[in-house]
Coordinates of C-alpha atoms and ligand atoms in Angstrom, one line a residue:
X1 CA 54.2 53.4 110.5
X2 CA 56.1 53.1 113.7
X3 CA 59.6 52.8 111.5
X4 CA 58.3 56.4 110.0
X5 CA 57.6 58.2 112.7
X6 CA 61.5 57.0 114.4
X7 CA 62.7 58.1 111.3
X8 CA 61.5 61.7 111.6
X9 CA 62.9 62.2 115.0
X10 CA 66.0 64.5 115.3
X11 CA 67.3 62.0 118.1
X12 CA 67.7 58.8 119.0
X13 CA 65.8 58.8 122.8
X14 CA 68.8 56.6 124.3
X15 CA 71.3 58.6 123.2
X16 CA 69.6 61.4 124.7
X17 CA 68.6 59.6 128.5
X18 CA 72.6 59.4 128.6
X19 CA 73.2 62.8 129.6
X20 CA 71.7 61.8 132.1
X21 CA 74.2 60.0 133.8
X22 CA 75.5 60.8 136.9
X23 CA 79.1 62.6 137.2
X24 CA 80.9 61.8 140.3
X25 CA 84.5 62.8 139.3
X26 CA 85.8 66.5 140.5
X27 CA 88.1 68.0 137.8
X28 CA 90.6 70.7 137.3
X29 CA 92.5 70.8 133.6
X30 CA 93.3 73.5 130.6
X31 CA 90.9 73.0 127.6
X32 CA 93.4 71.7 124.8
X33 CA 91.2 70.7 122.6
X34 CA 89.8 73.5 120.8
X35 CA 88.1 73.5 117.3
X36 CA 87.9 77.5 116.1
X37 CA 89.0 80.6 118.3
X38 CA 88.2 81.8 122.0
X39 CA 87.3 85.3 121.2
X40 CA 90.3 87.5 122.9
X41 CA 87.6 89.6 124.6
X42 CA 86.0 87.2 126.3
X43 CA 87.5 87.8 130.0
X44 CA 85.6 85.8 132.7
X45 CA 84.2 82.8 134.1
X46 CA 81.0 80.9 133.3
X47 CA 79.6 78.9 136.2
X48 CA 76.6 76.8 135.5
X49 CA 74.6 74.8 138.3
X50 CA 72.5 71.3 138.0
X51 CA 72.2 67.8 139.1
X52 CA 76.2 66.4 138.7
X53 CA 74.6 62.8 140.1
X54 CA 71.6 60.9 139.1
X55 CA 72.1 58.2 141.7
X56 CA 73.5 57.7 144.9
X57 CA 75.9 55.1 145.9
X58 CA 74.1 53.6 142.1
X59 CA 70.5 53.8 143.9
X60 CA 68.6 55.9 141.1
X61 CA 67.1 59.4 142.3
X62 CA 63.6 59.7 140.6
X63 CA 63.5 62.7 138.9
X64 CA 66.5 65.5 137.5
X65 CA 65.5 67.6 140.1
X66 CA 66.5 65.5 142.6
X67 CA 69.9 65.3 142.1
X68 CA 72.8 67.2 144.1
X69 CA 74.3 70.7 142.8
X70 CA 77.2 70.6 141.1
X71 CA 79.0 73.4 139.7
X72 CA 81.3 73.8 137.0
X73 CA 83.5 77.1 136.3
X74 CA 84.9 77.6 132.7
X75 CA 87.5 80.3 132.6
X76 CA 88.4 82.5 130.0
X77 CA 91.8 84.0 129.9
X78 CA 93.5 85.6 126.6
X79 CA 91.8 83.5 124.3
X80 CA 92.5 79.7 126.8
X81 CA 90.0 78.1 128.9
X82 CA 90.3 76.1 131.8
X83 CA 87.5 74.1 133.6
X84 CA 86.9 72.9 136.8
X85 CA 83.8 71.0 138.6
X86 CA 82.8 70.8 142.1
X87 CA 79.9 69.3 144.2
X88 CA 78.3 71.5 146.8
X89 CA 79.0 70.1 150.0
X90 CA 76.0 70.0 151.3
X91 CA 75.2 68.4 154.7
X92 CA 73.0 65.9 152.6
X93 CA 75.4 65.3 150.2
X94 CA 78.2 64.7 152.7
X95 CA 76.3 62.5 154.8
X96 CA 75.2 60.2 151.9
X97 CA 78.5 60.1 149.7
X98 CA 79.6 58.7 153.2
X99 CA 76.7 56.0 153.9
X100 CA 76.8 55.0 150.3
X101 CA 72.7 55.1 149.8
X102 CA 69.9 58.0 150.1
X103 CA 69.4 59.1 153.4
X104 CA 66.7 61.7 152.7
X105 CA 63.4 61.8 150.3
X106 CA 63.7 63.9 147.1
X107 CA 61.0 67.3 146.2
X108 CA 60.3 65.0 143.3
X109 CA 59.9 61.3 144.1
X110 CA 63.3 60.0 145.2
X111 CA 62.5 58.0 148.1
X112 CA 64.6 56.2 151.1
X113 CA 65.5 52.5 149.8
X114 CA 62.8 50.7 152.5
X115 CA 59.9 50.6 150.6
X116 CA 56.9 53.3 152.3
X117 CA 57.3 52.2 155.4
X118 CA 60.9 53.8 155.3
X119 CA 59.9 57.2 154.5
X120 CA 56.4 57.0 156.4
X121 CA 56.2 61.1 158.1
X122 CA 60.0 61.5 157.5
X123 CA 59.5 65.2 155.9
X124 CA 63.0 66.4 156.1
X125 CA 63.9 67.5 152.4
X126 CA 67.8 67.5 152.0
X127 CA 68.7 71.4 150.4
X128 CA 70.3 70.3 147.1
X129 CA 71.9 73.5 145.8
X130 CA 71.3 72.2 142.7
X131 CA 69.7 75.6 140.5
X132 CA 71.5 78.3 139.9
X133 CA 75.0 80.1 140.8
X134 CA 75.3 83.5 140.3
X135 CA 77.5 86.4 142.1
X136 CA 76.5 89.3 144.5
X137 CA 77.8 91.6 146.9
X138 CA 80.8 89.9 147.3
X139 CA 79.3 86.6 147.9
X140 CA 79.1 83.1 145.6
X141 CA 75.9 81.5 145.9
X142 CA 74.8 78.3 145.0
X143 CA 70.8 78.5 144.8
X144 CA 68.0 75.8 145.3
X145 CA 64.7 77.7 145.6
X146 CA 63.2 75.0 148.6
X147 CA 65.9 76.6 151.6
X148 CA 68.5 79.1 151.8
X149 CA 71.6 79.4 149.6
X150 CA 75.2 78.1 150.2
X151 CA 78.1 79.9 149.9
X152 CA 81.5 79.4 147.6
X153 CA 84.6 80.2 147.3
X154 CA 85.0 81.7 144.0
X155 CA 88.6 80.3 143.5
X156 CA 88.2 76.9 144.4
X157 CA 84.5 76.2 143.9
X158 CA 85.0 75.3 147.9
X159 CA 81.7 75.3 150.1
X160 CA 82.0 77.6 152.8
X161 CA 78.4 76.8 154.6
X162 CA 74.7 78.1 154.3
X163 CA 74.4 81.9 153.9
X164 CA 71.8 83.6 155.2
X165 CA 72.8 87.2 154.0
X166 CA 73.7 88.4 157.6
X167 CA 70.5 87.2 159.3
X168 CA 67.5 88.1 156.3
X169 CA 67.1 84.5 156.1
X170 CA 65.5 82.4 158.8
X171 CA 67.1 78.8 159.2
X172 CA 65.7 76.6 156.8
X173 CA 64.0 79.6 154.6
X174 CA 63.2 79.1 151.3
X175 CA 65.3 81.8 148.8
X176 CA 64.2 81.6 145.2
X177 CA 66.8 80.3 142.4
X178 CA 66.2 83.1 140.0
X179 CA 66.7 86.5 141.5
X180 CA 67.0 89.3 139.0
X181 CA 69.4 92.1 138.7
X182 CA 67.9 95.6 138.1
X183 CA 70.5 97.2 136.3
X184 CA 69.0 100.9 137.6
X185 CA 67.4 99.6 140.5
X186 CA 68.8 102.0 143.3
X187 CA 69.2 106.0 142.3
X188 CA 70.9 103.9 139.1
X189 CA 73.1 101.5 141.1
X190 CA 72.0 97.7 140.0
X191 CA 69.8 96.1 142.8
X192 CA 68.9 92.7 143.3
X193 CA 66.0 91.4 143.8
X194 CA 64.8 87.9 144.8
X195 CA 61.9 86.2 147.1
X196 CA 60.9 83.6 149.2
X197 CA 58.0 81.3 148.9
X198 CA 56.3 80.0 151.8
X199 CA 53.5 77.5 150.6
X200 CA 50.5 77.0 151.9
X201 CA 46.0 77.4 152.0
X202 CA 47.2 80.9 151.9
X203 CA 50.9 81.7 150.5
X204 CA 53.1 84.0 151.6
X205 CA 55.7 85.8 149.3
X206 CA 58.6 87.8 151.0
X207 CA 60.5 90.1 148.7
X208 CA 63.7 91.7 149.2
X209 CA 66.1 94.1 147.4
X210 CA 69.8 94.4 148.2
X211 CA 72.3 97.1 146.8
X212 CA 75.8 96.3 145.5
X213 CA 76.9 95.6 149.0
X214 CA 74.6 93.0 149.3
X215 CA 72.3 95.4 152.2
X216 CA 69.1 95.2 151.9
X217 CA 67.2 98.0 150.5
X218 CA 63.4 97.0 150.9
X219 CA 61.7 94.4 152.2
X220 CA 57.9 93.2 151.5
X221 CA 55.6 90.6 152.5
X222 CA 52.2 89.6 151.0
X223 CA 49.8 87.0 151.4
X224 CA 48.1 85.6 148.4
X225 CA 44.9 83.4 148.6
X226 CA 45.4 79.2 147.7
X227 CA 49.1 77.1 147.6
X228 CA 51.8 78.4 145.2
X229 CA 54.3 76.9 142.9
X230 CA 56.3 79.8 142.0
X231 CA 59.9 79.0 140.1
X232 CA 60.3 82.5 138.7
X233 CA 59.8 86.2 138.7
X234 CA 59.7 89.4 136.7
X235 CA 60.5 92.5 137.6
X236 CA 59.8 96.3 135.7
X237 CA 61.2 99.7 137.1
X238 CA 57.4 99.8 138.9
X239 CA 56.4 96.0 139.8
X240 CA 57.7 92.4 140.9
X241 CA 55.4 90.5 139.0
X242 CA 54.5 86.8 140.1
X243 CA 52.6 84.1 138.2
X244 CA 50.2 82.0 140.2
X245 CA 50.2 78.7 138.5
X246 CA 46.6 77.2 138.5
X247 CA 47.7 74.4 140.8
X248 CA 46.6 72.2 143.9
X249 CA 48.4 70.4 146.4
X250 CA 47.2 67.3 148.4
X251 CA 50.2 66.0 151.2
X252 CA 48.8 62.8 151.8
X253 CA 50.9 60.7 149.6
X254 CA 54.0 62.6 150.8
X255 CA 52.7 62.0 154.5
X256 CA 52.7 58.8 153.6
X257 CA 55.7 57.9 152.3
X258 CA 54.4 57.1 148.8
X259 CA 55.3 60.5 146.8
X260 CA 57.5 63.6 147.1
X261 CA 55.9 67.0 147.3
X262 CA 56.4 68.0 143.9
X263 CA 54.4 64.4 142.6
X264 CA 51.5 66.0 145.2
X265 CA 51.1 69.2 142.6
X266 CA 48.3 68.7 140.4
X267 CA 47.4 71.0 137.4
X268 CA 43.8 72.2 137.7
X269 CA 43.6 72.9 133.8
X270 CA 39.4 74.8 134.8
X271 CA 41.2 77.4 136.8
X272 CA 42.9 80.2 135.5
X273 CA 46.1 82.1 136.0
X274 CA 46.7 84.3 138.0
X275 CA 49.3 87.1 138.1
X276 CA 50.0 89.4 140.4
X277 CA 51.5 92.9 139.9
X278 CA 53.1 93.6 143.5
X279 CA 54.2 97.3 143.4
X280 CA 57.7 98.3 144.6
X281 CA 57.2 100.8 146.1
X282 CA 54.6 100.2 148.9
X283 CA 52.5 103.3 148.0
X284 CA 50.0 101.0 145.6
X285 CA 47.7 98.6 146.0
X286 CA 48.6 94.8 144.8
X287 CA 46.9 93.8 141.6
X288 CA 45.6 90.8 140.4
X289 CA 44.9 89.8 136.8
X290 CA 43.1 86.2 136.0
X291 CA 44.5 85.2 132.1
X292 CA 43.8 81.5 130.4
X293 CA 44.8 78.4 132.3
X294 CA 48.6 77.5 131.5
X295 CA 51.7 76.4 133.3
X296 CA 55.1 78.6 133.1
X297 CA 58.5 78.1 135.1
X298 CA 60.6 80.7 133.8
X299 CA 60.0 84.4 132.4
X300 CA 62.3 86.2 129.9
X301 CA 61.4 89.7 130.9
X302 CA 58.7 92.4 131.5
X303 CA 57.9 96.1 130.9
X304 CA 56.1 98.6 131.2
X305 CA 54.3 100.2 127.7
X306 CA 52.2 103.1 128.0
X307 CA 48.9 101.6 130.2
X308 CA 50.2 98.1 130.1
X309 CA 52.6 95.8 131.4
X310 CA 54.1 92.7 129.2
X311 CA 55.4 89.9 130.1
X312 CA 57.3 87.2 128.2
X313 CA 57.0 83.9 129.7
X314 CA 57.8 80.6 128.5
X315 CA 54.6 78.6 128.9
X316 CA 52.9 75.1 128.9
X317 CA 49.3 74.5 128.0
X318 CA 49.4 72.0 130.6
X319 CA 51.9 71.3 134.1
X320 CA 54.6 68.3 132.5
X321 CA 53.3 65.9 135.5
X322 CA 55.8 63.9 136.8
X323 CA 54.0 60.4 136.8
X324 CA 54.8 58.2 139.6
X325 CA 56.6 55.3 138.4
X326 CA 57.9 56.7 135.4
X327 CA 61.4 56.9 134.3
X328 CA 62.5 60.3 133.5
X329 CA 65.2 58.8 131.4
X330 CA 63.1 58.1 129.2
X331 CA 60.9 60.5 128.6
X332 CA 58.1 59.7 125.9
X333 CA 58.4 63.6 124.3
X334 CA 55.6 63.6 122.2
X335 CA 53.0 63.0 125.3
X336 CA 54.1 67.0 126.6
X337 CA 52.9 69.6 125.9
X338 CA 55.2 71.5 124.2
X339 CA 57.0 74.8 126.1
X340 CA 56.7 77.9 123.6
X341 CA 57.4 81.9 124.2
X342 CA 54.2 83.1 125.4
X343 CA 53.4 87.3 125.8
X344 CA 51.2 88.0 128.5
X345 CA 49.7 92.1 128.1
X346 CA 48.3 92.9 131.6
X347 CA 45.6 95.9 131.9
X348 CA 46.4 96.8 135.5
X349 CA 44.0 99.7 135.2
X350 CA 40.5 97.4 133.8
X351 CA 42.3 94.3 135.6
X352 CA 42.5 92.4 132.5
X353 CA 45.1 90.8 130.4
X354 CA 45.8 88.2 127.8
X355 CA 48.6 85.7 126.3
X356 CA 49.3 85.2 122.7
X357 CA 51.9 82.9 120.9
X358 CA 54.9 84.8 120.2
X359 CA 57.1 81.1 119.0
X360 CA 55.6 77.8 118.2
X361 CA 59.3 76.2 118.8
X362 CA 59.1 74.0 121.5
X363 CA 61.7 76.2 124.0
X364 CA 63.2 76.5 127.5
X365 CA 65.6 78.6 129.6
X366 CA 65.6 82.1 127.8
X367 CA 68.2 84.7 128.3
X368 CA 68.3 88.4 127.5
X369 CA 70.9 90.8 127.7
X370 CA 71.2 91.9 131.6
X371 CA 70.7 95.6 130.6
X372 CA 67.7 95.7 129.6
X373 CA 66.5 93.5 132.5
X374 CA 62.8 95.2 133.3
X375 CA 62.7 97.0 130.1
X376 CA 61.6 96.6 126.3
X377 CA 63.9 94.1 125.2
X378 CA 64.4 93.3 121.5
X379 CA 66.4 90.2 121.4
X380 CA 65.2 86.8 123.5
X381 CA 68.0 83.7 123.3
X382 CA 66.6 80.1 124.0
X383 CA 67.7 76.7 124.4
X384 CA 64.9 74.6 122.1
X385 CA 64.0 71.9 119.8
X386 CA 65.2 70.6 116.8
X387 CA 61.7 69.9 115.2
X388 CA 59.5 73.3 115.0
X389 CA 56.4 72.0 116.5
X390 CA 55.6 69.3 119.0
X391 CA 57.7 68.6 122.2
X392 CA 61.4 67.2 122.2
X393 CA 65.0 67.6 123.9
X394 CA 66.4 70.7 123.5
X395 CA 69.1 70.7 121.0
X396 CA 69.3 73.6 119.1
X397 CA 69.4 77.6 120.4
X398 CA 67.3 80.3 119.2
X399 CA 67.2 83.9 118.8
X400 CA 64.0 85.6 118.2
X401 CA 63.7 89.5 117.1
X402 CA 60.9 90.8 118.6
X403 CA 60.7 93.7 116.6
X404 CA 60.6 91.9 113.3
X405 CA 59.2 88.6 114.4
X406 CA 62.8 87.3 112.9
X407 CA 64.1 84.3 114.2
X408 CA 68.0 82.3 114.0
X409 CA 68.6 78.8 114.5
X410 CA 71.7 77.0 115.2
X411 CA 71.2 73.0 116.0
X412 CA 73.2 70.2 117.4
X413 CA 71.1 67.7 115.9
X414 CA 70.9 65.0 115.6
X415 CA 73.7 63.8 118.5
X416 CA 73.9 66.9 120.4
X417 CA 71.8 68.2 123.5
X418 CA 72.0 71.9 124.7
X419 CA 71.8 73.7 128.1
X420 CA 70.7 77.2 128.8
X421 CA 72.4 79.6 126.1
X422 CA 73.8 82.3 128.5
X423 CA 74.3 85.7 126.7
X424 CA 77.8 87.7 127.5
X425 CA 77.7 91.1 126.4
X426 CA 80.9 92.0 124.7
X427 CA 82.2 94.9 127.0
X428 CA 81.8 98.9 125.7
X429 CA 79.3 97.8 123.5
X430 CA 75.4 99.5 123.7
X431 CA 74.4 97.0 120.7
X432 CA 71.9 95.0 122.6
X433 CA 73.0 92.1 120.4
X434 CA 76.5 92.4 120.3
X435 CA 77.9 89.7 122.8
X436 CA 78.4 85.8 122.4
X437 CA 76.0 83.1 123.7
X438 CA 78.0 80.0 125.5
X439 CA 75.8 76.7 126.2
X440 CA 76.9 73.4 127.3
X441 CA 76.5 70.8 124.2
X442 CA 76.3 66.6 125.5
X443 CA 77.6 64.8 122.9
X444 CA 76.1 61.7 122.8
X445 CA 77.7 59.6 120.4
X446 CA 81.3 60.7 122.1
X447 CA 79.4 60.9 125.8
X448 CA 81.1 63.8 126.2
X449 CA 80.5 67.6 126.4
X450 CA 81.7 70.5 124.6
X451 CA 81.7 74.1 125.8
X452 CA 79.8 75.7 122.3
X453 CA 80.3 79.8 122.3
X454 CA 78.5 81.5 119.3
X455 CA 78.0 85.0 118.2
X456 CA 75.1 86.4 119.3
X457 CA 74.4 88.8 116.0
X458 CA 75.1 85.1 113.9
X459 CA 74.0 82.4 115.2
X460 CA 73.6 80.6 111.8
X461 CA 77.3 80.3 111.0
X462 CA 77.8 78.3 113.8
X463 CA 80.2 78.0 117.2
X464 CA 82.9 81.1 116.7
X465 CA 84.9 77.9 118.9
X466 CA 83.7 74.5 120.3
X467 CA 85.8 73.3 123.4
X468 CA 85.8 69.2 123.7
X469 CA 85.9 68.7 127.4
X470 CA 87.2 65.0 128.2
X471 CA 83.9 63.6 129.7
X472 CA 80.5 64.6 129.9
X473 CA 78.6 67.2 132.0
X474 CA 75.2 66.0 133.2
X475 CA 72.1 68.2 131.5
X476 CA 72.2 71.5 133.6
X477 CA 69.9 74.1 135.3
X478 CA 71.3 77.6 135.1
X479 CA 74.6 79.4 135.0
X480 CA 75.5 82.9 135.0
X481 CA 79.0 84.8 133.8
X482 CA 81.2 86.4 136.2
X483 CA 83.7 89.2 134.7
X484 CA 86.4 88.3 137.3
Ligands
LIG1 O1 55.3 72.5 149.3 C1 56.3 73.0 148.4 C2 56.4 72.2 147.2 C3 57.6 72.2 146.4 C4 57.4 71.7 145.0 C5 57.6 73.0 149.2 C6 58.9 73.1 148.4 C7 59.4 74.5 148.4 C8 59.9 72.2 149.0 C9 58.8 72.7 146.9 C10 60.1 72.7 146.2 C11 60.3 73.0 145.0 C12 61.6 72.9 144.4 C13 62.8 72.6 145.2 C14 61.7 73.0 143.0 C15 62.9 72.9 142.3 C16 63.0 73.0 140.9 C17 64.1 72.8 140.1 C18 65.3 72.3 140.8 C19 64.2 73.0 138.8 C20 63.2 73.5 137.9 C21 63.5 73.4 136.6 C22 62.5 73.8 135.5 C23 62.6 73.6 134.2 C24 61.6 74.1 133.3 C25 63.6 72.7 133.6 C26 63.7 72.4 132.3 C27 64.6 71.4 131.9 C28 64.7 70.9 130.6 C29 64.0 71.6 129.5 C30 65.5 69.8 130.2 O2 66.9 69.8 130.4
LIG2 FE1 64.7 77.7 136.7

């Protein structure tokens, strides 16, 4: 029985916890070993973002999460590739590379070595840059969505300090990791657009938009009733559109030394969600629309259609609790609840809405192509599972046509792990399709990563080329491409 069931699986679960091994070596080298061809047109760099350690000075950190940012660039140029890593230098980071052991307590559940007594009312969080990179107004950000962002220098991957986009920021303010670009935001110039969440009974949301310059445009605040856990957003030409995750929040056990915040979130499955429709421009009233209990992180998109707004999300029945105790490496896959591309169709007129099940493929971190960013989008890329039900490792990507319900699969399986599929558009080209996807593949049995790029129209033949990196790259968070 037991011996079937292991037999089934797609991968072995050790194999898999090794990604998660810390890397603590900086690098700098030409890609030599190359297996196919680095399309000619494909000018730029790819910098991801995630946790580069998984312990410090070989105490383990408790959850992915937890670990500090590090950044890797992968540069294209006619047809070569060159790669570099670097660590954020963040004041945590410094301060315990040099004492050799945690000095702070970790969002989810990495504690001081001392036992409770050692992290007993010691709140200060260290800012882990650990989420996302991406490139604005003339400024490299590292992005961790608990305080403000930290700057880079796009050459060297150097860490010039915390940026607090010429005073917007407060010290210490908390700036999302997943700002969108508008790609007709202001009079047809691409905007950004990103927020702040300041948890507590009541939450507050602070919403800014910044033109090419990186000035700000607008700026919003708004209260909402209860605490918030708010990863992600979604913006139309019309809205900013938050999901309120039906959660609760008790600080004792972080008080006390016992838990971090993020193990003080629990999922109150009798309430439902709740979105909010926050319009943009100031004129309208904020709207709030109560849909069945669920969980969701990330969003792939929204628009607006004729009296309704949709929203692609990818969702969870129910939050993946971190249990105390438990080691992530080790995740038992088939006790979560599967993540799966949910659409959400909000009624802001009669205030109602519901969700429906566009994939059941367990999924995570979708992309779309930038331009349609806030408007009906066709194609959705995914990183997701091998098996097409049930919960397990990403290890395969996905494209799904929304038009015809179509979907392409390209897997790893059964010794490869993905990242986040990032979508390139190929330049001149309106085909929303017509680009390549690159994603980050650990390969387990070699304990080594490869830099996979695919064509976005044919996933199904496989990698167009497949770069062998010489050692591994933890599992990531998010990346973006940047065409300099
Ligand atoms: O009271 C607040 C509670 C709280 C949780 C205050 C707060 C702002 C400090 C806070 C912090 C939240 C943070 C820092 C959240 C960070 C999240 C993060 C780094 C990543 C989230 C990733 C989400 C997903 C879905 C990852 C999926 C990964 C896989 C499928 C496997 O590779
Ligand atoms: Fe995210």
């Amino acid at each position: 029985m037991q011996l079937e069931s292991h037999r089934s699986l797609s991968y072995d679960l050790h194999q898999w916890s090794q990604g998660y091994q810390s890397q603590p070596h900086e690098y700098d080298y030409w890609i030599e070993d190359i297996e196919g061809e680095i399309p000619l047109e494909l000018d730029g760099t790819l910098l991801r973002n995630g946790p580069g350690l998984l312990d410090i000075g070989g105490y383990p950190i408790a959850h992915p999460f937890d670990g500090d940012g590090m950044i890797s660039a992968i540069a294209f140029r006619q047809g070569r590739a060159h790669y570099r890593n670097r660590y954020v230098q963040t004041q945590g980071y410094v301060e315990e590379q040099k004492a050799g052991k945690p000095l702070y307590r970790g969002v989810f559940g990495t504690q001081k070595p001392g036992g409770w007594l050692a992290n007993l009312f010691n709140l200060r969080l260290k800012n882990l840059a650990n989420t996302h990179i991406i490139d604005w107004g003339d400024r490299l950000l590292a992005l961790w969505e608990g305080a403000e962002p930290h700057r880079l220098d796009p050459q060297t991957l150097d860490t010039l300090g915390l940026d607090r986009l010429d005073g917007l920021l407060k010290p210490g303010q908390a700036f999302s990791a997943h700002p969108k670009i508008d790609p007709c935001g202001d009079r047809s110039q691409p905007c950004f657009v990103n927020f702040s969440i300041q948890p507590g009974l009541n939450s507050k949301i602070t919403i800014w938009e910044l033109n090419l310059k990186g000035k700000p445009l607008r700026q919003s605040t708004h209260e909402i009733p209860g605490f918030c856990f708010i990863h992600d957003f979604a913006i139309t030409p019309q809205y900013y559109l938050f999901l309120q995750n039906p959660v609760s929040f008790n600080p004792l056990p972080f008080l006390f030394g016992l838990r971090g915040p993020g193990e003080c979130i629990d999922f109150d499955r009798q309430n439902p969600t709740q979105v909010w429709a926050i319009p943009r421009s100031g004129n309208e009233s904020i709207k709030m629309i109560e849909i069945d209990s669920g969980f969701v992180f990330h969003h792939v998109n929204a628009f607006e259609e004729e009296n309704q707004i949709i929203l692609d999300s990818i969702g969870y029945e129910s939050f993946p609790e971190v249990e105390p105790g438990s080691d992530f490496r080790y995740t038992n896959f088939n006790q979560l609840a599967p993540s799966q591309l949910w659409r959400f169709r909000l009624d802001l007129t009669h205030r109602r809405g519901n969700r429906q099940l566009l994939e059941p493929r367990c999924c995570e971190f979708p992309q779309i192509h930038p331009q349609w960013v806030g408007k009906c989008h066709r194609y959705v890329y995914l990183g997701a599972a091998h098996p097409n039900q049930g919960s397990a490792p990403l290890q395969g990507i996905l494209k799904r046509d929304n038009q015809s319900g179509e979907t392409q699969f390209w897997s790893s399986a059964p010794h490869g792990f993905v990242s986040e599929p990032v979508f390139i558009p190929k330049p001149g080209s309106e085909v929303e399709d017509r680009g390549w996807l690159i994603s980050v593949v650990y390969e387990s049995q070699k304990h080594r990563s490869d830099i996979i790029i695919l064509d976005a129209q044919n996933l199904e033949k496989g990698p167009l080329a497949q770069l062998h990196l010489q050692h591994h790259i933890p599992y990531g968070l998010h990346g973006s491409w940047v065409s300099k």
